Structure formats: structure tokens, C-alpha cells
Short mmCIF file of C-alpha atoms in Angstrom, two decimals:
data_model
loop_
_atom_site.label_atom_id
_atom_site.label_comp_id
_atom_site.label_asym_id
_atom_site.label_seq_id
_atom_site.Cartn_x
_atom_site.Cartn_y
_atom_site.Cartn_z
CA MET A 1 100.33 -1.21 52.14
CA SER A 2 100.14 -3.25 55.33
CA ILE A 3 103.27 -4.15 57.22
CA ARG A 4 102.97 -7.70 56.07
CA ASN A 5 102.81 -6.69 52.48
CA PHE A 6 105.70 -4.27 52.90
CA LEU A 7 107.91 -6.97 54.34
CA ILE A 8 106.95 -9.34 51.54
CA HIS A 9 107.76 -6.53 49.06
CA LEU A 10 111.10 -6.04 50.83
CA PHE A 11 112.20 -9.59 51.38
CA ILE A 12 110.38 -12.12 49.07
CA PRO A 13 110.13 -12.43 45.33
CA HIS A 14 106.53 -11.18 44.53
CA HIS A 15 104.63 -9.64 41.63
CA SER A 16 104.72 -6.32 43.55
CA ASN A 17 108.55 -6.18 43.25
CA ASN A 18 108.81 -7.76 39.86
CA GLN A 19 109.67 -11.03 41.38
CA LYS A 20 112.76 -9.80 43.02
CA PRO A 21 112.93 -8.66 46.70
CA LYS A 22 113.06 -4.88 46.75
CA LEU A 23 116.00 -5.11 49.13
CA LEU A 24 117.98 -6.75 46.29
CA HIS A 25 117.24 -4.21 43.79
CA PRO A 26 120.36 -2.32 42.56
CA SER A 27 118.79 1.08 43.61
CA THR A 28 118.36 -0.28 47.24
CA LEU A 29 121.94 -1.67 47.32
CA VAL A 30 123.24 1.76 46.21
CA ILE A 31 121.19 3.42 48.93
CA ILE A 32 122.73 1.12 51.53
CA ALA A 33 126.17 1.88 50.13
CA PHE A 34 125.48 5.58 50.45
CA LEU A 35 124.24 5.27 54.01
CA LEU A 36 127.44 3.54 54.98
CA SER A 37 129.47 6.18 53.25
CA PHE A 38 127.62 9.01 55.06
CA LEU A 39 128.16 7.24 58.39
CA GLN A 40 131.88 7.04 57.56
CA ILE A 41 132.00 10.74 56.68
CA PHE A 42 129.99 11.59 59.84
CA LEU A 43 132.37 9.70 62.00
CA HIS A 44 135.33 11.37 60.21
CA PHE A 45 134.05 14.92 60.80
CA LEU A 46 132.75 14.34 64.30
CA PRO A 47 135.98 15.26 65.99
CA LYS A 48 136.39 18.29 63.77
CA ALA A 49 132.91 19.47 64.91
CA GLY A 50 134.28 19.67 68.45
CA VAL A 51 132.80 16.30 69.58
CA ARG A 52 135.38 13.95 70.90
CA VAL A 53 135.24 10.33 70.01
CA LEU A 54 136.61 7.76 72.47
CA GLY A 55 138.38 5.32 70.19
CA TYR A 56 139.63 2.19 71.76
CA ALA A 57 139.62 1.09 75.32
CA ALA A 58 143.09 -0.18 75.25
CA ASN A 59 144.42 -2.37 78.02
CA ILE A 60 148.09 -2.44 77.09
CA SER A 61 150.99 -2.58 79.45
CA VAL A 62 154.60 -1.95 78.73
CA ASP A 63 155.49 -5.16 80.53
CA GLU A 64 153.25 -7.16 78.33
CA VAL A 65 154.63 -5.68 75.20
CA PHE A 66 158.10 -6.30 76.44
CA ARG A 67 157.43 -9.84 77.43
CA LEU A 68 155.70 -10.76 74.02
CA THR A 69 158.55 -9.17 72.14
CA ASN A 70 161.12 -11.20 73.91
CA GLN A 71 158.91 -14.34 73.66
CA LYS A 72 159.06 -13.96 69.85
CA ARG A 73 162.78 -13.45 69.94
CA GLN A 74 163.21 -16.58 72.08
CA GLU A 75 161.06 -18.52 69.70
CA ALA A 76 163.37 -17.45 66.82
CA GLY A 77 166.39 -18.46 68.88
CA LEU A 78 167.57 -15.03 69.64
CA PRO A 79 168.66 -13.52 72.94
CA PRO A 80 166.12 -11.34 74.80
CA LEU A 81 166.35 -7.59 74.69
CA LYS A 82 167.02 -5.59 77.79
CA LEU A 83 164.50 -2.98 78.71
CA ASP A 84 166.41 0.25 78.79
CA PRO A 85 165.03 3.21 80.74
CA VAL A 86 166.68 5.79 78.47
CA LEU A 87 165.25 4.23 75.37
CA SER A 88 161.81 4.05 77.16
CA GLN A 89 162.12 7.78 77.81
CA ALA A 90 162.93 8.34 74.23
CA ALA A 91 159.96 6.36 73.09
CA LYS A 92 157.73 8.19 75.49
CA ASN A 93 158.98 11.52 74.17
CA LYS A 94 158.20 10.25 70.72
CA GLY A 95 154.66 9.26 71.72
CA GLU A 96 154.06 12.62 73.41
CA ASP A 97 155.41 14.47 70.38
CA MET A 98 152.97 12.61 68.08
CA LEU A 99 150.10 13.55 70.32
CA ALA A 100 151.22 17.19 70.79
CA LYS A 101 151.78 17.81 67.08
CA ASP A 102 148.85 15.58 65.99
CA TYR A 103 150.70 13.37 63.51
CA TRP A 104 150.94 9.64 62.93
CA ALA A 105 154.22 9.05 61.11
CA HIS A 106 157.85 8.24 61.70
CA VAL A 107 158.94 11.75 60.80
CA SER A 108 157.10 14.68 62.40
CA PRO A 109 155.51 17.45 60.30
CA ASP A 110 158.42 19.66 61.14
CA GLY A 111 160.93 17.10 59.82
CA ILE A 112 162.06 15.64 63.10
CA GLU A 113 163.17 11.95 62.55
CA PRO A 114 162.89 9.25 65.28
CA TRP A 115 166.53 9.09 65.80
CA LYS A 116 166.59 12.59 67.27
CA PHE A 117 164.59 11.25 70.20
CA PHE A 118 167.24 8.63 70.81
CA LEU A 119 169.96 11.26 70.97
CA ASP A 120 167.98 13.83 72.86
CA ALA A 121 167.37 11.26 75.54
CA GLY A 122 171.09 10.57 75.77
CA TYR A 123 171.20 7.29 73.91
CA LYS A 124 174.10 7.21 71.54
CA TYR A 125 173.32 4.33 69.18
CA ARG A 126 175.09 2.11 66.90
CA TYR A 127 171.86 0.62 65.58
CA ALA A 128 168.42 1.95 66.03
CA GLY A 129 164.89 1.08 64.97
CA GLU A 130 161.35 2.20 65.53
CA ASN A 131 158.01 0.32 65.49
CA LEU A 132 154.74 2.20 65.98
CA ALA A 133 151.26 0.97 66.59
CA ARG A 134 147.91 2.60 67.38
CA ASP A 135 144.30 1.52 68.20
CA PHE A 136 145.01 -1.99 69.19
CA SER A 137 142.99 -3.32 72.07
CA ASN A 138 145.69 -5.40 73.58
CA ALA A 139 149.44 -5.97 73.37
CA ALA A 140 149.18 -9.42 71.79
CA SER A 141 147.32 -8.05 68.76
CA ALA A 142 149.85 -5.24 68.29
CA VAL A 143 152.78 -7.66 68.53
CA ASP A 144 151.06 -10.10 66.12
CA ALA A 145 150.56 -7.25 63.67
CA TRP A 146 154.13 -6.30 63.87
CA MET A 147 155.25 -9.86 63.36
CA ALA A 148 152.99 -10.23 60.31
CA SER A 149 154.77 -7.32 58.59
CA PRO A 150 158.19 -8.27 57.18
CA SER A 151 159.92 -4.99 57.97
CA HIS A 152 158.50 -4.72 61.59
CA ARG A 153 159.24 -8.29 62.16
CA GLU A 154 162.84 -7.58 61.12
CA ASN A 155 163.15 -5.05 63.77
CA MET A 156 161.81 -7.28 66.47
CA LEU A 157 163.89 -10.28 65.50
CA SER A 158 167.05 -8.45 64.61
CA PRO A 159 170.20 -9.86 66.24
CA LYS A 160 171.73 -6.42 66.03
CA TYR A 161 169.57 -4.91 68.66
CA GLU A 162 170.44 -5.47 72.39
CA GLU A 163 168.10 -3.05 74.13
CA ILE A 164 164.54 -1.95 73.71
CA GLY A 165 162.51 0.99 75.07
CA ILE A 166 158.70 0.86 75.06
CA ALA A 167 156.10 3.47 75.69
CA VAL A 168 152.32 3.20 75.84
CA VAL A 169 150.77 6.67 75.49
CA GLU A 170 147.14 7.58 75.44
CA GLY A 171 145.84 10.90 74.23
CA ASP A 172 143.95 12.81 71.58
CA LEU A 173 145.10 12.14 68.10
CA ALA A 174 143.13 13.89 65.38
CA GLY A 175 140.19 14.33 67.76
CA VAL A 176 139.98 10.63 68.69
CA ASP A 177 141.22 9.27 71.97
CA THR A 178 143.87 6.91 71.07
CA THR A 179 146.36 4.53 72.44
CA LEU A 180 149.79 4.50 70.87
CA ILE A 181 152.61 2.00 71.38
CA VAL A 182 156.13 3.00 70.57
CA GLN A 183 158.96 0.54 70.39
CA PHE A 184 162.49 1.80 70.15
CA PHE A 185 165.19 -0.66 69.46
CA GLY A 186 168.86 0.13 69.90
CA THR A 187 172.43 -1.05 70.46
CA ARG A 188 174.74 1.53 72.10
CA MET A 189 177.90 2.76 70.61
CA ALA A 190 180.82 0.91 72.15
CA GLY A 191 182.19 2.75 75.11
CA THR A 192 179.07 4.60 76.05
CA SER A 193 177.60 4.01 79.41
CA GLN A 194 174.69 1.60 79.67
CA VAL A 195 172.44 3.87 81.58
CA SER A 196 173.12 7.45 80.63
CA PRO A 197 171.33 10.51 82.04
CA VAL A 198 168.28 11.38 80.13
CA ALA A 199 168.59 15.00 80.00
CA LYS A 200 171.99 15.76 78.53
CA LYS A 201 171.47 16.35 75.03
CA GLU A 202 173.81 18.83 73.89
CA GLU A 203 176.92 17.06 74.81
CA GLN A 204 175.72 13.64 73.68
CA LYS A 205 174.47 14.70 70.35
CA PRO A 206 176.84 13.09 68.04
CA SER A 207 178.05 15.00 65.30
CA VAL A 208 177.34 13.51 61.97
CA ALA A 209 180.60 11.84 61.69
CA SER A 210 180.41 10.22 65.09
CA VAL A 211 177.50 8.02 64.44
CA LYS A 212 178.50 4.82 62.94
CA VAL A 213 175.81 2.63 61.65
CA GLN A 214 176.81 -0.52 60.12
CA GLU A 215 173.81 -2.12 58.73
CA GLU A 216 171.15 -1.11 56.45
CA LYS A 217 167.61 -1.73 57.18
CA PRO A 218 165.12 -2.67 54.63
CA LEU A 219 162.05 -0.96 54.52
CA PRO A 220 159.14 -0.10 55.26
CA VAL A 221 160.50 2.59 57.20
CA PRO A 222 163.09 4.88 56.20
CA THR A 223 165.75 4.15 58.69
CA GLN A 224 168.18 6.85 59.09
CA ALA A 225 170.76 7.81 61.47
CA PRO A 226 170.89 11.45 62.12
CA LEU A 227 173.98 11.30 60.07
CA SER A 228 174.38 10.42 56.56
CA GLU A 229 175.44 6.83 57.22
CA PRO A 230 173.24 3.98 56.43
CA THR A 231 171.61 2.84 59.55
CA PRO A 232 169.92 -0.37 60.31
CA LEU A 233 166.90 1.33 61.85
CA ALA A 234 163.63 -0.23 61.17
CA PHE A 235 161.06 2.28 61.86
CA ALA A 236 157.54 1.13 61.77
CA PRO A 237 154.70 3.25 62.90
CA SER A 238 152.37 1.29 64.78
CA GLN A 239 148.76 1.99 65.34
CA ASN A 240 148.41 1.61 68.99
CA SER A 241 148.12 4.82 70.63
CA LEU A 242 150.44 5.91 73.33
CA VAL A 243 149.12 7.53 76.36
CA LEU A 244 151.97 9.49 77.72
CA LYS A 245 151.67 11.87 80.51
CA SER A 246 154.17 14.46 81.20
CA GLY A 247 156.09 13.68 84.36
CA SER A 248 155.07 9.95 84.36
CA ALA A 249 157.71 7.48 85.24
CA LEU A 250 159.42 5.69 82.53
CA GLY A 251 157.71 2.65 81.21
CA GLU A 252 154.56 3.61 82.91
CA ASN A 253 151.21 3.85 81.14
CA VAL A 254 149.60 7.01 81.57
CA SER A 255 146.04 7.73 80.75
CA MET A 256 144.36 11.00 80.05
CA THR A 257 141.24 11.84 81.75
CA PRO A 258 138.36 11.31 79.38
CA PRO A 259 136.98 14.56 78.02
CA PRO A 260 133.66 15.68 79.12
CA ARG A 261 132.02 15.16 75.73
CA ALA A 262 133.50 11.84 74.93
CA PHE A 263 131.47 9.12 73.25
CA LEU A 264 132.24 5.61 74.19
CA ILE A 265 132.29 4.35 70.64
CA SER A 266 134.93 2.90 68.39
CA PRO A 267 134.53 4.06 64.84
CA PHE A 268 135.86 0.73 63.57
CA ASN A 269 133.64 -1.41 65.67
CA LEU A 270 130.54 0.64 64.88
CA VAL A 271 131.19 0.45 61.12
CA ARG A 272 131.96 -3.27 61.41
CA ASP A 273 128.79 -4.02 63.37
CA LEU A 274 126.60 -2.12 60.98
CA SER A 275 128.27 -3.85 58.02
CA PHE A 276 127.74 -7.23 59.54
CA PHE A 277 124.10 -6.25 60.10
CA PHE A 278 123.46 -5.29 56.42
CA LEU A 279 125.52 -8.04 54.94
CA ILE A 280 123.92 -10.84 56.85
CA ILE A 281 120.48 -9.63 55.96
CA LEU A 282 121.47 -9.35 52.29
CA PHE A 283 123.08 -12.79 52.44
CA VAL A 284 119.86 -14.41 53.90
CA VAL A 285 117.53 -12.54 51.56
CA PHE A 286 119.70 -13.57 48.57
CA LEU A 287 119.54 -17.17 49.75
CA ILE A 288 115.75 -17.02 50.26
CA ASP A 289 115.32 -15.41 46.83
CA ALA A 290 117.45 -18.11 45.17
CA ILE A 291 115.48 -20.95 46.88
CA ILE A 292 112.05 -19.47 45.95
CA VAL A 293 113.05 -18.59 42.39
CA SER A 294 114.40 -22.16 41.91
CA ARG A 295 111.33 -23.86 43.36
CA LYS A 296 108.77 -21.72 41.59
CA ASN A 297 110.84 -21.82 38.45
CA ILE A 298 110.47 -18.07 38.18
CA THR A 299 111.94 -16.53 34.96
CA ARG A 300 113.35 -13.11 35.22
CA VAL A 301 116.25 -10.94 34.19
CA SER A 302 118.77 -10.93 37.01
CA GLY A 303 122.28 -11.77 38.04
CA ARG A 304 123.21 -15.10 39.45
CA SER A 305 122.18 -15.47 43.04
CA PHE A 306 125.00 -17.97 43.73
CA ALA A 307 127.59 -15.33 42.49
CA HIS A 308 126.05 -12.56 44.64
CA ILE A 309 125.92 -14.89 47.72
CA SER A 310 129.45 -15.90 47.19
CA PHE A 311 130.69 -12.30 46.78
CA ILE A 312 128.79 -11.21 49.99
CA GLY A 313 130.20 -14.27 51.86
CA MET A 314 133.65 -13.11 50.84
CA ILE A 315 132.99 -9.62 52.27
CA LEU A 316 131.73 -11.20 55.45
CA ALA A 317 134.96 -13.18 55.76
CA ILE A 318 136.95 -10.10 55.17
CA ALA A 319 135.03 -8.09 57.78
CA PHE A 320 135.76 -11.00 60.17
CA ILE A 321 139.40 -10.96 59.39
CA LEU A 322 139.96 -7.24 59.65
CA ARG A 323 141.00 -5.91 63.05
CA ALA A 324 141.16 -2.53 64.49
CA GLY A 325 144.68 -1.21 64.83
CA LYS A 326 147.34 0.10 62.57
CA ILE A 327 151.18 -0.23 62.45
CA LEU A 328 153.66 2.11 60.89
CA MET B 1 121.27 -30.47 36.52
CA LYS B 2 123.42 -31.47 33.61
CA GLN B 3 123.19 -27.84 32.40
CA LYS B 4 124.36 -26.55 35.74
CA LEU B 5 127.35 -29.03 35.84
CA ARG B 6 128.34 -27.78 32.45
CA HIS B 7 128.97 -24.37 33.92
CA LEU B 8 130.68 -25.60 37.01
CA PRO B 9 134.09 -24.37 35.81
CA HIS B 10 132.62 -20.75 35.67
CA TYR B 11 131.52 -20.94 39.25
CA LEU B 12 134.78 -22.61 40.34
CA GLY B 13 136.73 -19.70 38.66
CA LEU B 14 134.66 -17.13 40.63
CA LEU B 15 135.08 -19.06 43.89
CA GLY B 16 138.81 -19.21 43.33
CA ILE B 17 138.93 -15.43 42.80
CA LEU B 18 136.99 -14.77 46.00
CA PHE B 19 139.04 -17.37 47.94
CA LEU B 20 142.29 -15.82 46.86
CA THR B 21 140.95 -12.35 47.86
CA VAL B 22 140.31 -13.56 51.42
CA LEU B 23 143.78 -15.16 51.47
CA GLY B 24 145.31 -11.87 50.40
CA PHE B 25 143.64 -10.06 53.24
CA TRP B 26 144.83 -12.65 55.65
CA PHE B 27 148.47 -12.75 54.54
CA PHE B 28 148.85 -8.96 53.95
CA SER B 29 147.15 -7.78 57.00
CA TYR B 30 149.88 -5.34 57.70
CA ASP B 31 149.49 -3.50 54.36
CA LYS B 32 146.09 -1.71 54.09
CA LEU B 33 146.86 -0.19 50.79
CA PHE B 34 147.64 -3.52 49.26
CA GLN B 35 144.51 -4.97 50.75
CA ALA B 36 142.51 -2.24 49.26
CA ALA B 37 144.12 -2.86 45.86
CA VAL B 38 143.29 -6.55 46.24
CA PHE B 39 139.70 -5.81 46.89
CA VAL B 40 139.37 -3.39 43.98
CA SER B 41 140.79 -6.11 41.77
CA ALA B 42 138.33 -8.66 43.21
CA ALA B 43 135.37 -6.39 42.70
CA LEU B 44 136.36 -5.68 39.09
CA SER B 45 136.88 -9.35 38.48
CA TYR B 46 133.45 -10.08 39.89
CA ILE B 47 131.81 -7.68 37.51
CA VAL B 48 133.80 -9.00 34.59
CA TRP B 49 132.91 -12.53 35.58
CA GLY B 50 129.26 -11.62 35.55
CA VAL B 51 129.43 -10.03 32.08
CA ILE B 52 131.29 -12.93 30.58
CA HIS B 53 129.00 -15.51 32.25
CA HIS B 54 125.81 -13.86 31.14
CA LYS B 55 127.20 -13.28 27.75
CA ILE B 56 127.86 -16.96 27.39
CA HIS B 57 124.34 -17.60 28.54
CA ASN B 58 122.87 -15.07 26.16
CA ASP B 59 121.12 -13.26 28.91
CA LEU B 60 123.35 -10.23 29.22
CA TYR B 61 121.37 -7.06 29.75
CA LEU B 62 122.21 -3.63 31.15
CA GLN B 63 120.05 -4.33 34.17
CA VAL B 64 122.13 -7.35 34.99
CA VAL B 65 125.44 -5.42 34.64
CA ILE B 66 124.05 -2.74 36.97
CA GLU B 67 123.14 -5.39 39.41
CA TYR B 68 126.72 -6.81 39.57
CA VAL B 69 128.11 -3.20 39.76
CA ALA B 70 125.70 -2.32 42.68
CA VAL B 71 126.81 -5.40 44.70
CA ALA B 72 130.54 -4.63 43.97
CA LEU B 73 129.96 -0.94 44.93
CA LEU B 74 128.44 -1.97 48.24
CA GLY B 75 131.37 -4.34 48.94
CA LEU B 76 133.77 -1.66 48.13
CA VAL B 77 132.16 0.80 50.55
CA VAL B 78 132.07 -1.80 53.35
CA VAL B 79 135.62 -2.85 52.93
CA PHE B 80 137.02 0.55 52.47
CA SER B 81 135.06 1.79 55.47
CA LEU B 82 136.67 -0.91 57.58
CA LEU B 83 140.13 -0.58 56.19
CA PHE B 84 140.39 3.21 56.71
CA SER B 85 138.12 3.90 59.66
#
């Protein structure tokens, strides 16, 4: 079969393909689906095979996250939050802990809740909340994602909070170089100093009875004070990765040196580009097929081209809408 | 043409389902599990729409159903790969 005949067989209704482009045969569609699945599995196991994947080249600064957060609050008629170095240290510790223990959650695998980082850093809170993000390419995307989520938005726009700590930490999470963003919100207990030393944990660790939390926070994150009182914490894991370096200054972004075997690819972007490639080809071939079948008045047993084109158009729209990055 | 216009409500129903799915992805961008559920529902609705539509047209065959299932499966793989990659 010549190349020309092969292309006709693949893309044009013809007697060789039973008047339906081979590309549109169910068997071919299933093969494409399997190829994409294998790619996904391959990307998933790549880090486990010792090959590191460089996820997202994030360009996120603490200042930008802080500025955008206060901008959202001001737009909502709320007073701005103060950037607190103790809270920032606590957020940094949380980000480093996630990278060190390789987890993406509000509560660590060994059961440590976010509030412990507040207290360990010396921040005795009346109210506390946490937002997390990872894999966003810029601060605005992460803040927009938080604002789109009712529970994260509630943290960002809560009048109960007076201070905020932010950390942007980069490192290896599950074999993928990631950028994490941690937002800690808080209001100090009355009578505690505004800037407390970071390192005194033992004395400042409140006993269960000493922590008074007065509001309850709705979900999505279990908000809990280390004590049994209901706390207004809103704890949302975000998807931006934090790059925290030990010994870095508070509020500073720290980047890890890229590993020697790192690939400059983003799993999300790779899958999205390939999906766009296949979907656009299918969309065009379905369109050509519909036009030819209609003009030549070909009779065949087949689904409705308009329905298939509409469905693929919907997937294209969804692929366009979806963005890299997760919040928690 | 008249025949096609007679079935316009069928296609409007399908377009409505697909449009609502895109809207669901837009408004619930923070909840990937919900988005996944929305897409599964849309894919199933698409298959059911195809079966009902072809049944009404008296041209429902196994080959046609497989075609709708294959397109829906491809969509599921693409969207789930994007959601959870």
C-alpha cells in the first residue's frame, strides 16, 4: 500500500476502510486510549524507576502571594493581613516536613496536624488556618484556585485572621520536583507577644485547656486546634510546591539544585499537549468524514458524526480549561 | 432538511448535556473528584443518548453502540489523565 493510499485509508471514507476512515474505527480509538493510558502509567512510574522528573518551573514569590492575598481581602472590604515572620517560619517548617516525609496532606503520615507547626514555631493562636497549593506556575494561578474553592476562600477572606505566614518550598515530592505553597493564617491569643521567638516550643506549647478557639471552620479541611476545642482553622492543602531550604531566611524562596538526571518536562503539560494533538486530529477527521458522507450520500452503519464532533469539542474545551496545580 | 429539523430537540439535548459538563468543570475547578464524577456522568449520558437516538431512528446496532463507547472511553482516558497527572 502506497503512502497515499495509506493516508486515504486512515483519514478519508473509502471502500478500503468500509466507507469510514480507519482512524475513526472503534478499534483505533481504543488503541489511542490505551496509548494515552500507557503514557500516564509510564510517567507515574518514571520517578519510582530512579529517574527524576522536573515538574513545574514555578516562578512564585512569597511577596506576590502575600500581595495578591491582601488584594483579594481589600476587594472584599477586609483589612489586610500582616506578614508574620513566626507564622512564615511555621509555614516553612510545614513545607519542609511535607518534602521530608513525602506527603501531600494537611496531616502528616505520622499524625502531625498543622497546628503543631504553629505552636512549635512559638505562635500561640486564637484562630488558625492553613491553605496548601502545589504545581502552580505562578502566584496568581494559585491564589485564583484558592479563591475558587469555598473553603479556601473562607480562609483567605476571614475577618478572624489578623496575620499570615507564607512559604514557597521547592523539592522532591514523590519523585517529582515540585513547588509547594503554604499559607498559614492566624490570630494570636490575647496577651501573647506579637513577635515571639521561633525556637521556644516547650514553654509555649499550650496545654489543651489553654487554647481557646472560638469559631468553627467549615470544611474542606478539618480544622482543629491541638486541643479539643473547635477551631476556626481552614486548612487547605494547595498544590504549589514549596521549596524550602534548611537555614534559609524566613519568607525566602529556596530552590533545590536540579538533580543530575532530571528531565525538563511537566507530566501535565506533556499529557495535555498529546491529548490536544490526538483530539484535534480526530475532530478534523470526523468533520471531513461528515462532509464527504453527506455530499456523496453514503449509506453505512455508524454513529452520528455531529454527536461525536460535539463530544470531542467538549473534551477539547475541558482540556483548555484544566490547569496544572492542586490545592488542599 | 425537514427530517433533520424534526430531530433538532435530540441534538439540543445532547448539546445541553455537553455544555453543562463544561460549565461544571469551570465552576468546580477546585474539586477534581467532583469534576471526574461530572465527566463520567457526561460520558454515560452520551452513550445513552446515542442508544436512544439510534433506537428512535431504527438503526441501532451493536457496532454503533461500540462506536459511542469507544469515543466515550477515549474521552475518559484523556480527561482522567489531565485531572490526575
